[in-house]
Amino acid sequence: MFEFFGTIGGLIMTPLYYVVSAVMLAWHKLFSLFLDPNGGASWLLSIVGLTLVIRAALIPLFVKQIKSSRNMALLQPQVRELQKKYKHDRERLAQETMKLYKEAGTNPFASCLPILLQMPIFFALFRMIDQAAKKGTAHGFLTEDLADQFGQSRLFGAAGTNEGIPISGTFLSGDGTAVMILAAVLVVAMTATTFLTQRQLMAKNMPPEALTGPYAQQQKMLLYVLPVVFAVGGVAFPIGVLMYWTTSNLWTMSQQFYVIRRNPAPGTPAAKAKAERDAEKAKRKGVATGDVSLEKGAGGTAVIDEAAEAPRPRVQPQRQTKAQRSKQQGGGPRPSGGAKSVPTKSKKKR
């Protein structure tokens, strides 16, 4: 039985080993141009590069996750109405709730997709570091020499020596005080970024009416439970894996901040803050004298179109005598030299 599950696990993980190792080796080759290829810095930065590539590939899913979370929050008043209406019929309540989600084009499970898709990559990296350090086992595109170099690489020290901090070290491995301190710092950073990311979503991009009910309780549970899970499990993760997850959390927090700032959900504190920023921006660019067209000049500065601002003077018609009008209409002789005749004021007849 265990052999069967091991075979299935190997079939699933093998393609991931090739993907993870290919991206890491590409970054390692780049960093080796100016860093020691055997050192821990080049391998740790390769893990950071792997994280950036994975997160960039997951941007479409992240956008879908943000939209789903926003729609879920906005639908909570309608969900509560359904709960009141069908409070004695759980089956009908579930059907009507899923129907509401379907009509709104949202999926309650979409918010979990990015983290679920990262878990296999997380385990693949964990296994690659662990087996390379303990057995020198090569996975994917790693050769035996590269696997041994990867597993024995150290920060602030040379590979193959006891100096420095091994990137395969954990808080519980007993590799020294320096390893425990760095691992503890990364665990705290991973836990804090997880908490702040969820807190940012709830505090800025959820309307007040969505902060009560089952959905709000679910979000609060994620706010407090996930950091505890990462803190407890993080003490057993290698430093390389902790760096991957911390970098991923920083990416998520920054990406979420950008999306919430530029496209907040209606009726949320973020939407109110954006409206105030837009009003202030319009006020800075506006002109008090009225509707004045603004154009972008050299260097991106706003330039007032003077032609649009200053009205053209109205040309007043000049009074002419009867003789002058008859000359113009009847083709009489004109003054020589092409000079225009100067109109004179006509005297009133007594």
Coordinates of C-alpha atoms in Angstrom, one line a residue:
M1 CA 0.0 0.0 0.0
F2 CA 2.7 2.5 1.0
E3 CA 4.7 1.5 -2.1
F4 CA 1.7 2.3 -4.3
F5 CA 1.2 5.7 -2.8
G6 CA 5.0 6.3 -3.1
T7 CA 4.8 5.5 -6.8
I8 CA 1.8 7.9 -7.3
G9 CA 3.6 10.6 -5.4
G10 CA 6.7 10.1 -7.5
L11 CA 4.7 10.5 -10.7
I12 CA 3.2 13.7 -9.5
M13 CA 6.4 15.2 -8.1
T14 CA 8.8 14.3 -10.9
P15 CA 7.5 16.9 -13.4
L16 CA 7.7 19.5 -10.6
Y17 CA 11.3 18.6 -9.9
Y18 CA 12.2 19.4 -13.5
V19 CA 10.3 22.7 -13.5
V20 CA 11.7 23.9 -10.2
S21 CA 15.3 22.8 -11.0
A22 CA 15.2 24.3 -14.5
V23 CA 14.2 27.7 -13.1
M24 CA 16.6 27.6 -10.2
L25 CA 19.6 26.6 -12.4
A26 CA 18.9 29.4 -14.9
W27 CA 19.0 31.9 -12.0
H28 CA 22.0 30.2 -10.5
K29 CA 23.9 30.5 -13.8
L30 CA 23.0 34.3 -13.8
F31 CA 24.1 34.9 -10.2
S32 CA 27.3 32.9 -10.7
L33 CA 28.6 35.6 -13.0
F34 CA 29.3 37.8 -10.0
L35 CA 28.9 35.5 -7.0
D36 CA 30.6 32.3 -5.9
P37 CA 28.7 29.4 -7.6
N38 CA 29.4 27.2 -4.6
G39 CA 28.3 29.8 -2.0
G40 CA 24.9 29.9 -0.3
A41 CA 24.2 33.5 -1.6
S42 CA 23.9 32.4 -5.2
W43 CA 21.7 29.4 -4.4
L44 CA 19.5 31.4 -2.0
L45 CA 19.0 34.2 -4.6
S46 CA 18.2 31.4 -7.1
I47 CA 15.3 30.4 -4.8
V48 CA 14.2 34.0 -4.7
G49 CA 14.3 34.1 -8.5
L50 CA 12.2 30.9 -8.5
T51 CA 9.6 32.5 -6.3
L52 CA 9.4 35.6 -8.6
V53 CA 8.9 33.4 -11.7
I54 CA 6.2 31.3 -10.0
R55 CA 4.3 34.3 -8.6
A56 CA 4.5 36.1 -12.0
A57 CA 2.9 33.0 -13.6
L58 CA 0.1 33.0 -11.0
I59 CA -0.9 36.7 -11.6
P60 CA -4.0 35.7 -13.6
L61 CA -5.1 33.4 -10.8
F62 CA -4.4 36.2 -8.3
V63 CA -6.6 38.6 -10.2
K64 CA -9.3 36.0 -10.2
Q65 CA -8.8 35.5 -6.5
I66 CA -9.2 39.3 -5.7
K67 CA -12.4 39.5 -7.9
S68 CA -13.8 36.4 -6.2
S69 CA -13.1 37.8 -2.7
R70 CA -14.6 41.1 -3.5
N71 CA -17.7 39.6 -5.0
M72 CA -18.1 37.3 -2.0
A73 CA -17.9 40.3 0.3
L74 CA -20.4 42.3 -1.7
L75 CA -22.8 39.3 -1.8
Q76 CA -22.9 38.9 2.0
P77 CA -26.1 41.0 2.5
Q78 CA -28.0 38.8 0.0
V79 CA -26.6 35.7 1.6
R80 CA -27.9 36.8 5.0
E81 CA -31.3 37.3 3.5
L82 CA -31.2 33.8 2.1
Q83 CA -30.2 32.5 5.6
K84 CA -33.2 34.2 7.1
K85 CA -35.5 32.9 4.4
Y86 CA -34.4 29.3 4.5
K87 CA -33.1 29.0 8.1
H88 CA -35.0 25.7 8.6
D89 CA -34.1 24.2 5.3
R90 CA -30.3 23.7 5.0
E91 CA -30.4 21.9 1.7
R92 CA -32.5 24.6 0.0
L93 CA -30.2 27.3 1.6
A94 CA -27.1 25.6 0.1
Q95 CA -28.8 25.4 -3.4
E96 CA -29.9 29.0 -3.4
T97 CA -26.6 30.2 -2.1
M98 CA -24.7 28.4 -4.9
K99 CA -27.2 29.7 -7.4
L100 CA -26.5 33.3 -6.2
Y101 CA -22.8 32.7 -6.5
K102 CA -23.2 31.3 -10.0
E103 CA -25.4 34.2 -11.2
A104 CA -22.8 36.7 -9.8
G105 CA -20.0 34.8 -11.6
T106 CA -18.0 34.1 -8.4
N107 CA -16.6 30.9 -6.9
P108 CA -16.1 30.6 -3.2
F109 CA -13.1 28.3 -3.7
A110 CA -11.3 30.7 -6.1
S111 CA -9.6 32.5 -3.3
C112 CA -7.7 29.3 -2.3
L113 CA -6.3 28.6 -5.8
P114 CA -3.0 30.5 -5.6
I115 CA -1.9 28.9 -2.3
L116 CA -3.1 25.5 -3.3
L117 CA -1.1 25.6 -6.6
Q118 CA 2.0 26.7 -4.7
M119 CA 1.9 23.8 -2.2
P120 CA 3.2 21.2 -4.7
I121 CA 6.1 23.5 -5.6
F122 CA 6.7 24.2 -2.0
F123 CA 7.0 20.5 -1.2
A124 CA 9.1 19.9 -4.3
L125 CA 11.6 22.5 -3.2
F126 CA 11.5 21.2 0.4
R127 CA 12.3 17.7 -0.8
M128 CA 15.1 18.8 -3.2
I129 CA 16.9 20.7 -0.5
D130 CA 16.4 18.0 2.2
Q131 CA 17.6 15.1 0.1
A132 CA 20.4 17.1 -1.5
A133 CA 21.7 18.0 1.9
K134 CA 21.3 14.6 3.6
K135 CA 22.0 12.2 0.7
G136 CA 23.3 14.3 -2.2
T137 CA 20.3 13.0 -4.2
A138 CA 19.8 14.8 -7.5
H139 CA 16.3 15.6 -8.8
G140 CA 15.2 17.1 -12.1
F141 CA 18.0 18.8 -14.0
L142 CA 20.3 18.8 -11.0
T143 CA 23.4 16.6 -11.5
E144 CA 25.0 14.8 -8.5
D145 CA 27.7 17.4 -8.3
L146 CA 25.1 20.3 -8.4
A147 CA 22.9 18.5 -5.9
D148 CA 25.8 18.1 -3.5
Q149 CA 26.8 21.8 -4.1
F150 CA 23.2 22.9 -3.5
G151 CA 22.7 20.8 -0.3
Q152 CA 26.1 21.8 1.3
S153 CA 26.0 25.5 0.3
R154 CA 26.4 28.0 3.2
L155 CA 25.7 31.7 3.7
F156 CA 28.7 33.7 4.9
G157 CA 30.9 30.7 4.4
A158 CA 32.3 28.3 1.8
A159 CA 30.6 25.0 0.8
G160 CA 32.3 21.9 2.2
T161 CA 33.3 23.7 5.5
N162 CA 31.6 24.1 8.8
E163 CA 31.7 27.9 8.5
G164 CA 28.6 29.9 7.7
I165 CA 24.9 29.1 7.8
P166 CA 23.7 26.1 5.7
I167 CA 20.6 26.9 3.6
S168 CA 19.4 23.4 4.4
G169 CA 19.5 24.2 8.2
T170 CA 16.3 24.4 10.3
F171 CA 15.5 25.9 13.6
L172 CA 15.4 22.4 15.1
S173 CA 18.4 20.9 13.3
G174 CA 20.9 22.0 16.0
D175 CA 23.3 23.5 13.5
G176 CA 24.3 26.3 15.8
T177 CA 23.0 29.6 17.2
A178 CA 23.4 31.5 13.9
V179 CA 21.1 29.0 12.1
M180 CA 18.5 29.3 14.8
I181 CA 18.5 33.1 14.8
L182 CA 18.2 33.3 11.0
A183 CA 15.5 30.6 10.9
A184 CA 13.6 32.4 13.7
V185 CA 13.8 35.7 11.9
L186 CA 12.4 34.2 8.7
V187 CA 9.6 32.3 10.6
V188 CA 8.6 35.6 12.2
A189 CA 8.7 37.4 8.8
M190 CA 6.7 34.6 7.2
T191 CA 4.1 34.7 9.9
A192 CA 3.9 38.5 10.0
T193 CA 3.5 38.9 6.3
T194 CA 0.7 36.2 6.3
F195 CA -1.1 38.1 9.0
L196 CA -0.7 41.6 7.4
T197 CA -1.8 40.4 4.0
Q198 CA -5.1 39.0 5.4
R199 CA -5.5 42.0 7.7
Q200 CA -5.1 44.4 4.7
L201 CA -7.8 42.7 2.8
M202 CA -10.3 42.8 5.7
A203 CA -9.5 46.3 6.9
K204 CA -9.4 48.0 3.5
N205 CA -11.4 46.1 0.9
M206 CA -14.4 44.7 2.7
P207 CA -17.6 46.7 3.2
P208 CA -19.0 47.1 6.7
E209 CA -21.9 44.8 6.1
A210 CA -19.5 42.0 5.1
L211 CA -17.7 42.1 8.5
T212 CA -20.5 40.1 10.1
G213 CA -21.8 36.7 9.5
P214 CA -20.2 33.3 8.4
Y215 CA -18.0 34.8 5.7
A216 CA -16.5 37.3 8.2
Q217 CA -15.9 34.5 10.7
Q218 CA -14.2 32.5 8.0
Q219 CA -11.9 35.5 7.1
K220 CA -11.1 36.1 10.8
M221 CA -10.2 32.4 11.2
L222 CA -7.8 32.7 8.3
L223 CA -6.4 35.9 9.8
Y224 CA -5.4 34.2 13.1
V225 CA -5.1 30.5 12.2
L226 CA -2.9 30.7 9.2
P227 CA -0.1 32.6 10.9
V228 CA -0.1 30.1 13.8
V229 CA 0.1 27.2 11.4
F230 CA 3.0 28.7 9.5
A231 CA 4.8 29.6 12.8
V232 CA 4.4 26.1 14.2
G233 CA 5.4 24.4 10.9
G234 CA 8.1 26.9 10.1
V235 CA 10.5 25.7 12.7
A236 CA 11.0 22.5 10.7
F237 CA 11.4 24.2 7.3
P238 CA 14.9 24.6 5.8
I239 CA 16.1 28.2 5.5
G240 CA 15.8 27.9 1.7
V241 CA 12.2 27.0 2.0
L242 CA 11.5 29.8 4.5
M243 CA 13.1 32.3 2.1
Y244 CA 10.8 31.0 -0.7
W245 CA 7.6 31.4 1.4
T246 CA 8.6 34.8 2.9
T247 CA 9.4 36.2 -0.6
S248 CA 6.0 34.8 -1.8
N249 CA 4.2 36.5 1.0
L250 CA 5.9 39.8 0.3
W251 CA 4.9 39.5 -3.3
T252 CA 1.3 38.8 -2.3
M253 CA 1.1 41.7 0.1
S254 CA 2.5 44.2 -2.4
Q255 CA 0.4 42.9 -5.2
Q256 CA -2.7 43.1 -3.1
F257 CA -1.9 46.6 -1.9
Y258 CA -1.6 47.7 -5.5
V259 CA -4.9 46.1 -6.6
I260 CA -6.8 47.4 -3.6
R261 CA -5.4 50.9 -4.1
R262 CA -6.2 51.1 -7.8
N263 CA -9.4 49.1 -8.0
P264 CA -11.1 48.9 -4.6
A265 CA -14.5 47.3 -3.9
P266 CA -17.4 49.7 -3.7
G267 CA -18.4 50.9 -0.3
T268 CA -15.1 50.0 1.4
P269 CA -12.6 52.2 3.2
A270 CA -10.2 51.7 0.2
A271 CA -12.9 53.0 -2.2
K272 CA -13.5 56.1 0.1
A273 CA -9.7 56.7 0.2
K274 CA -9.4 56.5 -3.6
A275 CA -12.3 58.9 -4.0
E276 CA -10.6 61.4 -1.7
R277 CA -7.3 61.0 -3.6
D278 CA -9.0 61.5 -7.0
A279 CA -10.8 64.6 -5.7
E280 CA -7.6 66.0 -4.3
K281 CA -5.8 65.3 -7.6
A282 CA -8.6 67.0 -9.6
K283 CA -8.4 70.0 -7.3
R284 CA -4.7 70.3 -7.8
K285 CA -5.1 70.2 -11.6
G286 CA -8.2 72.3 -11.7
V287 CA -8.4 76.1 -12.5
A288 CA -10.7 78.3 -10.5
T289 CA -11.8 80.6 -13.4
G290 CA -13.8 77.9 -15.1
D291 CA -13.5 75.1 -17.6
V292 CA -9.9 75.3 -18.8
S293 CA -8.3 72.7 -20.9
L294 CA -5.1 71.2 -19.6
E295 CA -2.5 69.6 -21.7
K296 CA 0.7 67.8 -20.9
G297 CA 3.7 69.8 -21.8
A298 CA 7.3 68.8 -21.9
G299 CA 8.4 66.9 -18.9
G300 CA 4.8 65.8 -18.1
T301 CA 3.8 69.2 -16.5
A302 CA 0.4 70.6 -16.9
V303 CA 0.2 73.5 -19.3
I304 CA -2.8 75.8 -19.6
D305 CA -4.1 76.3 -23.1
E306 CA -4.2 80.1 -23.3
A307 CA -6.2 80.1 -26.5
A308 CA -8.9 78.1 -24.7
E309 CA -8.7 80.3 -21.6
A310 CA -8.9 83.8 -23.1
P311 CA -12.1 84.5 -25.1
R312 CA -11.7 86.2 -28.5
P313 CA -12.8 89.8 -28.6
R314 CA -16.1 90.5 -30.5
V315 CA -15.7 92.6 -33.6
Q316 CA -18.2 95.5 -33.5
P317 CA -19.8 96.5 -36.9
Q318 CA -18.7 100.0 -38.0
R319 CA -21.3 102.6 -39.1
Q320 CA -21.1 103.8 -42.7
T321 CA -22.7 106.7 -44.6
K322 CA -25.2 106.1 -47.4
A323 CA -22.6 107.2 -50.0
Q324 CA -20.1 104.6 -48.8
R325 CA -22.7 101.8 -48.8
S326 CA -23.8 102.7 -52.3
K327 CA -20.2 102.7 -53.5
Q328 CA -19.6 99.2 -52.1
Q329 CA -22.8 97.8 -53.5
G330 CA -22.8 99.6 -56.8
G331 CA -19.2 99.2 -57.7
G332 CA -18.3 102.9 -57.5
P333 CA -14.7 104.2 -57.6
R334 CA -12.5 103.0 -54.8
P335 CA -9.7 105.0 -53.2
S336 CA -6.4 104.6 -55.1
G337 CA -3.5 102.6 -53.7
G338 CA -5.8 99.9 -52.4
A339 CA -6.3 101.9 -49.1
K340 CA -9.5 101.2 -47.3
S341 CA -11.9 104.0 -46.8
V342 CA -12.2 105.3 -43.3
P343 CA -15.8 105.3 -42.2
T344 CA -17.0 108.6 -40.8
K345 CA -19.8 109.2 -38.4
S346 CA -23.0 110.4 -40.1
K347 CA -24.7 113.5 -38.8
K348 CA -28.2 113.3 -37.7
K349 CA -30.6 115.2 -39.8
R350 CA -32.4 117.9 -38.0

